[in-house]
Short mmCIF file of C-alpha atoms in Angstrom, two decimals:
data_model
loop_
_atom_site.label_atom_id
_atom_site.label_comp_id
_atom_site.label_asym_id
_atom_site.label_seq_id
_atom_site.Cartn_x
_atom_site.Cartn_y
_atom_site.Cartn_z
CA UNK C 20 97.62 134.23 83.61
CA UNK C 21 96.36 132.15 86.50
CA UNK C 22 97.26 134.95 88.91
CA UNK C 23 94.84 137.32 87.15
CA UNK C 24 92.21 135.80 89.46
CA UNK C 25 93.78 137.73 92.34
CA UNK C 26 95.15 140.84 90.63
CA UNK C 27 93.08 141.93 87.59
CA UNK C 28 89.96 144.08 87.54
CA UNK C 29 88.03 146.26 89.97
CA UNK C 30 86.68 143.26 91.87
CA UNK C 31 90.25 142.28 92.77
CA UNK C 32 91.12 145.66 94.29
CA UNK C 33 90.98 144.19 97.85
CA UNK C 34 93.49 141.49 96.85
CA UNK C 35 95.77 144.08 95.26
CA UNK C 36 95.61 146.18 98.40
CA UNK C 37 96.96 143.20 100.35
CA UNK C 38 99.71 142.71 97.78
CA UNK C 39 100.63 146.36 98.18
CA UNK C 40 100.89 145.61 101.90
CA UNK C 41 103.58 143.10 100.94
CA UNK C 42 105.50 145.90 99.27
CA UNK C 43 104.74 144.79 95.71
CA UNK C 44 104.73 147.51 93.08
CA UNK C 45 102.27 147.77 90.22
CA UNK C 46 105.04 146.64 87.89
CA UNK C 47 105.60 143.50 89.95
CA UNK C 48 101.88 142.75 90.04
CA UNK C 49 101.75 142.96 86.25
CA UNK C 50 104.28 140.14 85.93
CA UNK C 51 103.62 136.41 86.48
CA UNK C 52 103.60 135.47 90.15
CA UNK C 53 106.05 132.61 90.76
CA UNK C 54 105.78 130.71 94.04
CA UNK C 55 109.16 129.74 95.50
CA UNK C 56 108.57 126.76 97.82
CA UNK C 57 111.52 126.94 100.20
CA UNK C 58 112.23 124.12 102.65
CA UNK C 59 114.79 126.17 104.57
CA UNK C 60 115.09 125.45 108.28
CA UNK C 61 117.78 125.36 110.97
CA UNK C 62 117.44 121.76 112.16
CA UNK C 63 118.14 119.77 108.96
CA UNK C 64 121.76 119.96 107.69
CA UNK C 65 120.49 119.45 104.15
CA UNK C 66 118.29 122.53 104.49
CA UNK C 67 120.44 125.04 106.35
CA UNK C 68 121.78 126.42 103.04
CA UNK C 69 118.41 126.72 101.32
CA UNK C 70 118.11 130.40 102.21
CA UNK C 71 120.98 131.03 99.77
CA UNK C 72 119.46 128.73 97.16
CA UNK C 73 116.15 130.57 97.55
CA UNK C 74 117.74 133.97 97.01
CA UNK C 75 119.49 132.66 93.90
CA UNK C 76 116.21 131.31 92.52
CA UNK C 77 114.51 134.65 93.18
CA UNK C 78 117.24 136.44 91.24
CA UNK C 79 116.75 134.04 88.33
CA UNK C 80 112.97 134.48 88.27
CA UNK C 81 113.25 138.27 88.44
CA UNK C 82 115.93 138.35 85.74
CA UNK C 83 113.60 136.42 83.43
CA UNK C 84 110.62 138.70 84.00
CA UNK C 85 108.72 137.11 86.88
CA UNK C 86 107.81 138.16 90.41
CA UNK C 87 109.16 135.62 92.92
CA UNK C 88 107.22 135.10 96.16
CA UNK C 89 108.51 132.69 98.82
CA UNK C 90 106.47 130.38 101.01
CA UNK C 91 107.68 127.49 103.21
CA UNK C 92 107.57 123.71 103.31
CA UNK C 93 108.53 121.60 106.30
CA UNK C 94 111.22 118.91 106.45
CA UNK C 95 112.36 116.32 109.01
CA UNK C 96 115.98 115.22 109.42
CA UNK C 97 115.72 111.44 109.39
CA UNK C 98 119.12 111.07 111.03
CA UNK C 99 118.12 113.16 114.04
CA UNK C 100 114.69 111.49 114.17
CA UNK C 101 116.22 107.99 114.01
CA UNK C 102 115.73 105.43 116.77
CA UNK C 103 112.99 107.11 118.82
CA UNK C 104 109.38 108.26 118.46
CA UNK C 105 110.50 111.03 116.12
CA UNK C 106 110.94 108.55 113.27
CA UNK C 107 107.20 107.92 113.31
CA UNK C 108 106.89 111.51 112.08
CA UNK C 109 109.16 111.22 109.04
CA UNK C 110 107.29 109.41 106.25
CA UNK C 111 104.02 111.02 107.33
CA UNK C 112 105.39 114.48 106.51
CA UNK C 113 105.42 113.57 102.80
CA UNK C 114 101.65 114.00 102.72
CA UNK C 115 101.67 117.08 104.94
CA UNK C 116 104.15 118.70 102.53
CA UNK C 117 102.07 117.80 99.49
CA UNK C 118 98.83 118.99 101.09
CA UNK C 119 100.18 122.27 102.46
CA UNK C 120 101.93 123.15 99.20
CA UNK C 121 98.75 122.45 97.25
CA UNK C 122 96.86 124.73 99.65
CA UNK C 123 99.34 127.59 99.38
CA UNK C 124 99.75 127.40 95.61
CA UNK C 125 96.06 127.24 94.76
CA UNK C 126 94.88 129.65 97.45
CA UNK C 127 97.17 132.33 96.04
CA UNK C 128 96.88 131.36 92.35
CA UNK C 129 100.57 131.26 91.47
CA UNK C 130 101.34 131.07 87.77
CA UNK C 131 104.37 128.82 88.24
CA UNK C 132 106.47 127.22 90.98
CA UNK C 133 110.09 126.57 91.80
CA UNK C 134 110.39 123.89 94.48
CA UNK C 135 113.49 123.84 96.70
CA UNK C 136 113.66 120.56 98.63
CA UNK C 137 116.57 118.43 99.72
CA UNK C 138 115.85 115.64 102.17
CA UNK C 139 114.03 112.35 102.26
CA UNK C 140 110.28 113.04 102.33
CA UNK C 141 110.57 116.65 101.25
CA UNK C 142 111.47 115.79 97.65
CA UNK C 143 108.65 113.31 96.96
CA UNK C 144 106.16 115.45 98.90
CA UNK C 145 106.85 118.42 96.64
CA UNK C 146 106.81 116.24 93.52
CA UNK C 147 103.38 114.96 94.59
CA UNK C 148 102.22 118.55 95.05
CA UNK C 149 103.62 119.59 91.67
CA UNK C 150 101.62 116.83 89.99
CA UNK C 151 98.42 117.97 91.71
CA UNK C 152 98.84 121.69 91.11
CA UNK C 153 100.07 121.24 87.51
CA UNK C 154 101.45 124.69 86.80
CA UNK C 155 104.90 125.05 85.17
CA UNK C 156 107.38 123.88 87.81
CA UNK C 157 111.12 123.40 88.19
CA UNK C 158 112.93 121.69 91.07
CA UNK C 159 116.32 122.67 92.44
CA UNK C 160 117.61 120.83 95.50
CA UNK C 161 120.06 122.04 98.12
CA UNK C 162 122.66 119.50 97.02
CA UNK C 163 124.61 116.69 98.70
CA UNK C 164 127.04 116.94 101.59
CA UNK C 165 130.72 116.29 100.94
CA UNK C 166 132.02 113.01 102.36
CA UNK C 167 133.79 113.07 105.69
CA UNK C 168 137.37 111.90 106.23
CA UNK C 169 138.22 109.67 109.21
CA UNK C 170 141.56 107.90 109.62
CA UNK C 171 142.47 108.50 105.99
CA UNK C 172 139.23 107.13 104.52
CA UNK C 173 136.10 108.81 103.19
CA UNK C 174 133.10 108.29 105.45
CA UNK C 175 129.39 109.09 105.58
CA UNK C 176 126.48 108.92 108.01
CA UNK C 177 126.12 105.14 107.72
CA UNK C 178 129.72 104.86 108.98
CA UNK C 179 128.69 106.88 112.03
CA UNK C 180 125.80 104.59 112.92
CA UNK C 181 127.96 101.51 112.35
CA UNK C 182 130.64 102.97 114.64
CA UNK C 183 128.11 102.82 117.48
CA UNK C 184 127.62 99.10 116.74
CA UNK C 185 131.38 98.57 116.67
CA UNK C 186 131.67 100.24 120.08
CA UNK C 187 128.97 97.88 121.41
CA UNK C 188 130.97 94.94 120.01
CA UNK C 189 134.12 96.17 121.74
CA UNK C 190 136.01 96.76 118.49
CA UNK C 191 136.03 100.57 118.69
CA UNK C 192 136.88 102.88 121.56
CA UNK C 193 134.84 105.82 122.80
CA UNK C 194 137.58 108.12 121.46
CA UNK C 195 137.21 106.54 118.01
CA UNK C 196 133.44 107.07 118.07
CA UNK C 197 134.00 110.71 119.01
CA UNK C 198 136.35 111.17 116.05
CA UNK C 199 133.67 109.76 113.74
CA UNK C 200 131.12 112.04 115.36
CA UNK C 201 133.22 115.12 114.65
CA UNK C 202 134.31 114.27 111.11
CA UNK C 203 131.62 112.18 109.40
CA UNK C 204 129.30 115.02 108.38
CA UNK C 205 131.65 117.91 107.46
CA UNK C 206 129.36 120.26 105.51
CA UNK C 207 125.77 121.23 104.95
CA UNK C 208 123.82 119.17 102.42
CA UNK C 209 121.95 115.89 102.13
CA UNK C 210 124.06 113.02 103.51
CA UNK C 211 126.87 112.10 101.14
CA UNK C 212 125.99 108.56 100.02
CA UNK C 213 123.26 107.24 97.74
CA UNK C 214 120.74 107.50 100.54
CA UNK C 215 117.08 108.43 100.10
CA UNK C 216 117.53 112.19 99.74
CA UNK C 217 120.20 111.92 97.06
CA UNK C 218 118.33 109.05 95.40
CA UNK C 219 115.21 111.19 95.04
CA UNK C 220 117.14 114.28 93.93
CA UNK C 221 118.85 112.21 91.23
CA UNK C 222 115.55 110.66 90.17
CA UNK C 223 114.04 114.17 89.96
CA UNK C 224 116.58 114.81 87.21
CA UNK C 225 115.57 111.58 85.49
CA UNK C 226 111.86 112.35 85.74
CA UNK C 227 112.63 115.63 84.01
CA UNK C 228 111.55 117.92 86.85
CA UNK C 229 115.06 119.16 87.72
CA UNK C 230 117.94 120.54 85.68
CA UNK C 231 121.25 118.78 85.06
CA UNK C 232 123.23 118.50 88.29
CA UNK C 233 120.17 118.75 90.55
CA UNK C 234 121.06 115.49 92.28
CA UNK C 235 124.84 115.63 92.34
CA UNK C 236 126.37 119.14 92.52
CA UNK C 237 127.61 119.43 96.14
CA UNK C 238 125.78 121.83 98.42
CA UNK C 239 128.89 123.89 99.13
CA UNK C 240 129.82 124.49 95.49
CA UNK C 241 129.07 127.87 93.95
CA UNK C 242 127.91 125.90 90.93
CA UNK C 243 124.85 125.02 93.03
CA UNK C 244 123.95 128.73 93.25
CA UNK C 245 124.32 129.09 89.49
CA UNK C 246 122.05 126.08 89.05
CA UNK C 247 119.45 127.76 91.28
CA UNK C 248 119.56 130.94 89.21
CA UNK C 249 119.12 128.91 86.02
CA UNK C 250 116.14 127.13 87.59
CA UNK C 251 114.51 130.49 88.29
CA UNK C 252 115.07 131.59 84.71
CA UNK C 253 114.00 128.25 83.25
CA UNK C 254 110.61 128.25 84.97
CA UNK C 255 109.75 131.44 83.10
CA UNK C 256 110.53 129.68 79.82
CA UNK C 257 108.29 126.78 80.82
CA UNK C 258 105.53 129.25 81.68
CA UNK C 259 105.83 130.94 78.31
CA UNK C 260 105.70 127.55 76.54
CA UNK C 261 103.02 126.20 78.93
CA UNK C 262 105.05 123.08 79.74
CA UNK C 263 103.52 121.57 82.87
CA UNK C 264 104.28 118.63 85.17
CA UNK C 265 101.59 116.61 83.37
CA UNK C 266 103.62 117.03 80.19
CA UNK C 267 106.78 115.85 81.94
CA UNK C 268 105.76 113.23 84.53
CA UNK C 269 104.33 110.71 82.06
CA UNK C 270 104.32 106.94 82.35
CA UNK C 271 107.43 106.79 80.19
CA UNK C 272 109.19 109.27 82.49
CA UNK C 273 108.46 107.05 85.50
CA UNK C 274 109.76 104.02 83.63
CA UNK C 275 112.94 106.00 82.97
CA UNK C 276 113.15 106.79 86.68
CA UNK C 277 112.81 103.11 87.63
CA UNK C 278 115.47 102.19 85.06
CA UNK C 279 118.02 104.72 86.35
CA UNK C 280 117.06 103.76 89.92
CA UNK C 281 118.28 100.24 89.12
CA UNK C 282 121.50 101.47 87.52
CA UNK C 283 122.37 103.84 90.38
CA UNK C 284 121.43 101.43 93.18
CA UNK C 285 119.13 103.91 94.88
CA UNK C 286 117.51 103.66 98.29
CA UNK C 287 114.66 101.16 98.70
CA UNK C 288 112.55 104.16 99.74
CA UNK C 289 112.30 105.03 96.06
CA UNK C 290 109.92 102.07 95.85
CA UNK C 291 107.61 103.94 98.23
CA UNK C 292 107.98 107.37 96.68
CA UNK C 293 107.91 106.75 92.92
CA UNK C 294 104.51 104.95 93.09
CA UNK C 295 103.12 107.71 95.31
CA UNK C 296 104.27 110.46 92.93
CA UNK C 297 103.00 108.48 89.96
CA UNK C 298 99.62 108.10 91.67
CA UNK C 299 99.30 111.88 91.92
CA UNK C 300 100.28 112.16 88.25
CA UNK C 301 97.58 109.68 87.25
CA UNK C 302 100.12 106.97 86.35
CA UNK C 303 99.91 103.41 87.69
CA UNK C 304 103.29 102.11 88.80
CA UNK C 305 103.13 98.60 90.23
CA UNK C 306 106.00 97.07 92.24
CA UNK C 307 106.20 94.20 89.77
CA UNK C 308 107.47 96.67 87.14
CA UNK C 309 110.66 97.02 89.20
CA UNK C 310 111.68 93.39 88.65
CA UNK C 311 110.80 93.55 84.96
CA UNK C 312 113.02 96.60 84.53
CA UNK C 313 115.74 95.22 86.81
CA UNK C 314 116.07 92.06 84.72
CA UNK C 315 117.27 94.10 81.73
CA UNK C 316 119.02 97.01 83.51
CA UNK C 317 122.65 96.68 84.60
CA UNK C 318 123.75 98.05 87.96
CA UNK C 319 126.47 100.58 87.11
CA UNK C 320 127.15 102.34 90.44
CA UNK C 321 128.13 101.17 93.92
CA UNK C 322 127.88 104.40 95.86
CA UNK C 323 127.99 104.41 99.66
CA UNK C 324 126.72 102.46 101.51
CA UNK C 325 127.01 99.80 98.78
CA UNK C 326 130.58 100.85 97.94
CA UNK C 327 133.31 103.36 98.66
CA UNK C 328 132.38 106.16 96.28
CA UNK C 329 130.16 109.12 97.07
CA UNK C 330 127.81 111.57 95.35
CA UNK C 331 130.63 114.08 94.86
CA UNK C 332 132.45 111.44 92.79
CA UNK C 333 129.33 110.67 90.77
CA UNK C 334 129.15 114.40 90.03
CA UNK C 335 132.76 114.50 88.82
CA UNK C 336 132.18 111.38 86.70
CA UNK C 337 129.46 113.14 84.72
CA UNK C 338 126.47 112.86 87.02
CA UNK C 339 123.06 111.43 86.34
CA UNK C 340 123.09 112.35 82.66
CA UNK C 341 126.28 110.30 82.13
CA UNK C 342 124.57 107.29 83.72
CA UNK C 343 121.56 107.84 81.47
CA UNK C 344 123.79 108.08 78.42
CA UNK C 345 125.39 104.74 79.32
CA UNK C 346 121.95 103.13 79.64
CA UNK C 347 120.87 104.65 76.36
CA UNK C 348 123.57 102.60 74.62
CA UNK C 349 121.31 99.62 75.36
CA UNK C 350 118.16 101.46 74.29
CA UNK C 351 116.72 101.30 77.82
CA UNK C 352 115.37 104.87 78.03
CA UNK C 353 112.39 106.67 76.57
CA UNK C 354 114.36 109.52 75.04
CA UNK C 355 111.35 111.37 73.63
CA UNK C 356 110.13 112.51 77.07
CA UNK C 357 109.88 116.27 77.62
CA UNK C 358 111.76 117.74 80.59
CA UNK C 359 112.01 120.94 82.62
CA UNK C 360 114.99 121.96 80.51
CA UNK C 361 112.54 122.55 77.68
CA UNK C 362 114.27 119.74 75.78
CA UNK C 363 113.73 116.00 75.53
CA UNK C 364 115.66 113.38 77.48
CA UNK C 365 117.55 112.47 74.31
CA UNK C 366 118.60 116.04 73.71
CA UNK C 367 119.65 116.47 77.35
CA UNK C 368 121.94 113.46 77.56
CA UNK C 369 123.56 113.71 74.14
CA UNK C 370 127.32 114.07 74.54
CA UNK C 371 127.24 113.50 78.34
CA UNK C 372 130.19 111.13 78.57
CA UNK C 373 131.24 108.89 81.42
CA UNK C 374 134.40 110.52 82.81
CA UNK C 375 135.27 107.83 85.35
CA UNK C 376 134.50 104.17 84.58
CA UNK C 377 135.40 103.24 88.15
CA UNK C 378 132.52 105.34 89.50
CA UNK C 379 130.07 104.74 86.65
CA UNK C 380 130.74 101.33 85.19
CA UNK C 381 130.28 101.12 81.40
CA UNK C 382 127.35 98.96 80.35
CA UNK C 383 129.87 96.46 78.99
CA UNK C 384 131.31 95.99 82.50
CA UNK C 385 128.53 96.43 85.07
CA UNK C 386 128.63 95.45 88.73
CA UNK C 387 125.79 93.11 87.82
CA UNK C 388 123.63 92.53 84.77
CA UNK C 389 120.52 93.19 86.85
CA UNK C 390 119.45 96.27 88.77
CA UNK C 391 120.16 97.45 92.29
CA UNK C 392 116.69 96.84 93.78
CA UNK C 393 114.65 93.63 93.90
CA UNK C 394 111.01 93.07 94.82
CA UNK C 395 110.44 89.77 96.62
CA UNK C 396 107.27 87.72 97.07
CA UNK C 397 106.26 84.53 98.83
CA UNK C 398 104.06 83.28 101.64
CA UNK C 399 105.81 85.70 104.03
CA UNK C 400 105.17 88.65 101.69
CA UNK C 401 102.17 87.80 99.48
CA UNK C 402 102.05 91.35 98.09
CA UNK C 403 105.66 92.57 98.09
CA UNK C 404 108.89 93.08 99.99
CA UNK C 405 111.84 95.19 98.85
CA UNK C 406 115.61 94.81 99.15
CA UNK C 407 118.56 96.88 97.92
CA UNK C 408 120.23 93.98 96.14
CA UNK C 409 123.32 95.99 95.23
CA UNK C 410 124.13 96.47 98.93
CA UNK C 411 123.87 92.76 99.83
CA UNK C 412 127.09 90.74 100.07
CA UNK C 413 127.11 87.77 97.64
CA UNK C 414 126.96 85.14 100.38
CA UNK C 415 123.65 86.59 101.67
CA UNK C 416 121.79 86.70 98.34
CA UNK C 417 120.50 83.25 99.24
CA UNK C 418 120.04 82.61 102.96
CA UNK C 419 118.13 80.30 105.27
CA UNK C 420 117.91 80.72 109.00
CA UNK C 421 115.77 80.75 112.14
CA UNK C 422 113.50 83.69 112.86
CA UNK C 423 114.28 85.91 115.83
CA UNK C 424 111.02 87.78 116.31
CA UNK C 425 110.55 91.28 117.76
CA UNK C 426 107.41 93.37 117.89
CA UNK C 427 109.21 96.72 117.82
CA UNK C 428 112.54 98.19 116.75
CA UNK C 429 113.77 98.93 120.28
CA UNK C 430 113.57 95.28 121.41
CA UNK C 431 115.52 94.16 118.34
CA UNK C 432 118.30 96.72 118.92
CA UNK C 433 118.62 95.64 122.55
CA UNK C 434 119.01 92.00 121.47
CA UNK C 435 121.54 92.79 118.74
CA UNK C 436 123.72 94.99 120.93
CA UNK C 437 123.36 92.51 123.80
CA UNK C 438 124.97 89.76 121.72
CA UNK C 439 121.79 87.67 121.53
CA UNK C 440 121.78 87.52 117.71
CA UNK C 441 124.17 84.98 116.19
CA UNK C 442 125.37 84.19 112.66
CA UNK C 443 122.64 82.62 110.54
CA UNK C 444 119.74 84.33 112.34
CA UNK C 445 116.95 86.14 110.52
CA UNK C 446 115.83 89.11 112.62
CA UNK C 447 112.12 89.87 112.14
CA UNK C 448 110.85 93.29 113.25
CA UNK C 449 107.10 93.72 112.86
CA UNK C 450 104.25 96.08 113.77
CA UNK C 451 106.38 98.90 112.33
CA UNK C 452 104.50 99.31 109.02
CA UNK C 453 102.54 102.35 107.79
CA UNK C 454 99.56 101.54 110.03
CA UNK C 455 101.27 99.53 112.74
CA UNK C 456 104.10 101.94 113.47
CA UNK C 457 102.32 104.11 112.72
CA UNK C 458 104.50 105.89 110.21
CA UNK C 459 106.73 103.04 108.99
CA UNK C 460 109.94 103.87 110.82
CA UNK C 461 113.34 103.49 109.18
CA UNK C 462 115.53 100.73 110.59
CA UNK C 463 119.01 102.22 110.28
CA UNK C 464 119.80 101.60 113.95
CA UNK C 465 119.32 97.81 113.85
CA UNK C 466 120.95 97.38 110.42
CA UNK C 467 123.92 99.46 111.56
CA UNK C 468 124.10 97.51 114.80
CA UNK C 469 124.22 94.24 112.83
CA UNK C 470 127.00 95.60 110.61
CA UNK C 471 128.89 97.10 113.54
CA UNK C 472 128.72 93.81 115.45
CA UNK C 473 130.39 92.07 112.50
CA UNK C 474 127.23 90.19 111.48
CA UNK C 475 126.56 91.92 108.16
CA UNK C 476 127.56 88.89 106.10
CA UNK C 477 125.69 86.32 108.19
CA UNK C 478 122.46 87.84 109.55
CA UNK C 479 119.39 89.01 107.62
CA UNK C 480 116.74 91.49 108.77
CA UNK C 481 113.11 91.46 107.63
CA UNK C 482 110.54 94.09 108.55
CA UNK C 483 107.21 95.59 107.59
CA UNK C 484 108.92 98.90 108.31
CA UNK C 485 111.45 100.43 105.95
CA UNK C 486 115.15 101.18 105.75
CA UNK C 487 117.23 104.29 105.52
CA UNK C 488 119.12 104.58 102.27
CA UNK C 489 122.16 104.33 104.54
CA UNK C 490 121.31 100.72 105.41
CA UNK C 491 123.24 97.90 103.82
CA UNK C 492 123.23 94.13 103.99
CA UNK C 493 120.39 91.62 103.61
CA UNK C 494 117.83 94.15 104.81
CA UNK C 495 114.38 93.31 103.47
CA UNK C 496 111.66 95.87 104.13
CA UNK C 497 108.17 96.96 103.10
CA UNK C 498 106.82 93.45 103.82
CA UNK C 499 103.17 93.58 102.76
CA UNK C 500 100.58 93.03 104.04
CA UNK C 501 101.98 94.41 107.27
CA UNK C 502 101.53 92.80 110.69
CA UNK C 503 98.94 95.34 111.84
CA UNK C 504 96.69 94.23 108.97
CA UNK C 505 97.15 90.54 109.78
CA UNK C 506 99.83 89.88 107.17
CA UNK C 507 101.78 86.61 107.47
CA UNK C 508 104.65 88.46 109.15
CA UNK C 509 102.33 88.71 112.18
CA UNK C 510 102.18 84.90 112.34
CA UNK C 511 105.94 84.22 112.45
CA UNK C 512 107.09 82.49 115.64
CA UNK C 513 110.52 82.33 117.24
CA UNK C 514 112.66 79.72 115.52
CA UNK C 515 110.58 79.38 112.34
CA UNK C 516 112.79 78.76 109.33
CA UNK C 517 112.85 81.61 106.81
CA UNK C 518 114.19 81.19 103.28
CA UNK C 519 115.48 84.19 101.31
CA UNK C 520 116.36 83.92 97.62
CA UNK C 521 116.99 87.38 96.20
CA UNK C 522 118.01 86.31 92.66
CA UNK C 523 114.72 84.37 92.39
CA UNK C 524 112.71 87.14 94.13
CA UNK C 525 111.45 84.79 96.86
CA UNK C 526 110.75 85.27 100.56
CA UNK C 527 109.33 82.15 102.18
CA UNK C 528 108.32 81.05 105.68
CA UNK C 529 108.92 77.29 106.00
CA UNK C 530 105.60 76.66 107.76
CA UNK C 531 102.72 74.65 106.29
CA UNK C 532 99.55 76.33 105.06
CA UNK C 533 97.62 74.39 107.70
CA UNK C 534 99.81 75.68 110.52
CA UNK C 535 99.57 79.25 109.22
CA UNK C 536 95.78 78.89 109.10
CA UNK C 537 95.76 77.68 112.70
CA UNK C 538 97.89 80.63 113.83
CA UNK C 539 95.66 83.03 111.92
CA UNK C 540 92.56 81.67 113.64
CA UNK C 541 93.91 82.75 117.04
CA UNK C 542 95.64 85.96 115.95
CA UNK C 543 94.19 89.17 117.40
CA UNK C 544 94.81 92.71 116.08
CA UNK C 545 96.94 94.87 118.35
CA UNK C 546 95.64 98.00 119.98
CA UNK C 547 96.85 101.11 118.07
CA UNK C 548 100.14 102.44 119.43
CA UNK C 549 98.97 106.03 118.92
CA UNK C 550 95.35 107.13 119.38
CA UNK C 551 95.53 110.92 119.16
CA UNK C 552 96.81 113.61 116.80
CA UNK C 553 98.06 113.43 113.24
CA UNK C 554 99.56 109.94 113.54
CA UNK C 555 96.20 108.49 114.57
CA UNK C 556 94.50 110.07 111.54
CA UNK C 557 97.34 108.91 109.30
CA UNK C 558 97.07 105.31 110.52
CA UNK C 559 93.38 105.23 109.60
CA UNK C 560 93.97 106.52 106.07
CA UNK C 561 97.31 105.10 104.95
CA UNK C 562 97.49 102.24 102.46
CA UNK C 563 99.91 99.34 102.21
CA UNK C 564 103.58 99.90 101.43
CA UNK C 565 102.97 97.91 98.24
CA UNK C 566 100.86 100.88 97.06
CA UNK C 567 103.46 103.45 98.08
CA UNK C 568 101.85 104.13 101.49
CA UNK C 569 99.51 106.64 99.88
CA UNK C 570 96.56 108.06 101.80
CA UNK C 571 93.22 106.59 100.76
CA UNK C 572 89.91 108.30 101.41
#
């Protein structure tokens, strides 16, 4: 066992003495040491229940003959961090989580791991760490929040942000906003729509690193505790069979994840995280693959914010495995891939029927014949830009309008809420990319303000930053190269005509090459917004969004 390096032989007596200080018995030290990476904290609603999940995992590990030992991972609540300097510290935690987990796992020579994440950067950060550490590993998330109920309709966090925009537009009273505030987020768990956290927890199932229900069983269900116990027991089986993340997170597994991503209509942030996880697993995942897969993958789900159904309804309809089984009818999955269940994808999804064709459309009757995410290119985004196509109203799939240019998120929000943005405009928010932000802030506030002001079907937003999974509308992010690196988005001027054609994957600035060359000749890099601390180091090391915003050395 790997842990023998810290517990076997006379030379390891000092290490054993420290383990005795932990209260471990000789019997416990004889068993495999299983690290339980718990993301529990008291500031993230999706993590406040992870103490119970952790205890359930420990029971499962112990029942199956292992010695569970807990250590922590951090997590940021993107909703609380939204709209201020705190959002600069969200994406950057993905690498802190991966690095710190690698340090803890290898310093203490754990034989296996159970990772307990839930929210946006926490899930990919731990998946990146699992790929690096490569000991038998199972994931079990904290589960999604139940949808709220306001004025007889189900609601989620995106509804809350849009309510603020409606108040600014004069179409909602302060009392109405307060009702939304009190009822939108009714339980613990990751926010109830197909936002980034739930997207990544569902894709963890698809990758094969989590058990069935990992992405969809609600946080408040006792079934979630049973799942956690099974995860603890299952990791011991993987240890006995020596099934590791490198056996599970193969190229074919990532292609499966991209395929189901398209069918579910996941957050555009998956196009940052899947390439970053793949990079750690030694798999190349280029953005262009997304369009290739999207062209043959039907979009089967319109979960909030794209539609009016929620993760709890996806769970009742059969969950991720039911979606996979639908896709398998078209032969779109690599069913031979090994998973953390100890079985192949094909074995896992066999017999997992679609119980509600209104929540999971059959492949014969999809929302669209192409997937939920599109990667755009053009002279405004020579590398890539990303849009959640399934959340764009039909009339905005092709759009042409004048650029309204802002060099930070705050200025754009002020203009939107001040009534200075009109139908037809294309709002451009730049210098918010991985380096320029730094940290590539989410733009839920401006997208929600646009929707709340009644402009969601007439105004587009383009940024080198990124979007919350709660964003909807013609919201095009991850524009690469970013403004801070001199990308064409830095050269856009007020009033320039911008052409968007999502079906044709095009994003064009209607300015001649000669004029762009002239503007480039006088362009000057901006002074860094942050010059000290972790963000300054991050800005120096982070790559383009088109590469998954990975850190390069």
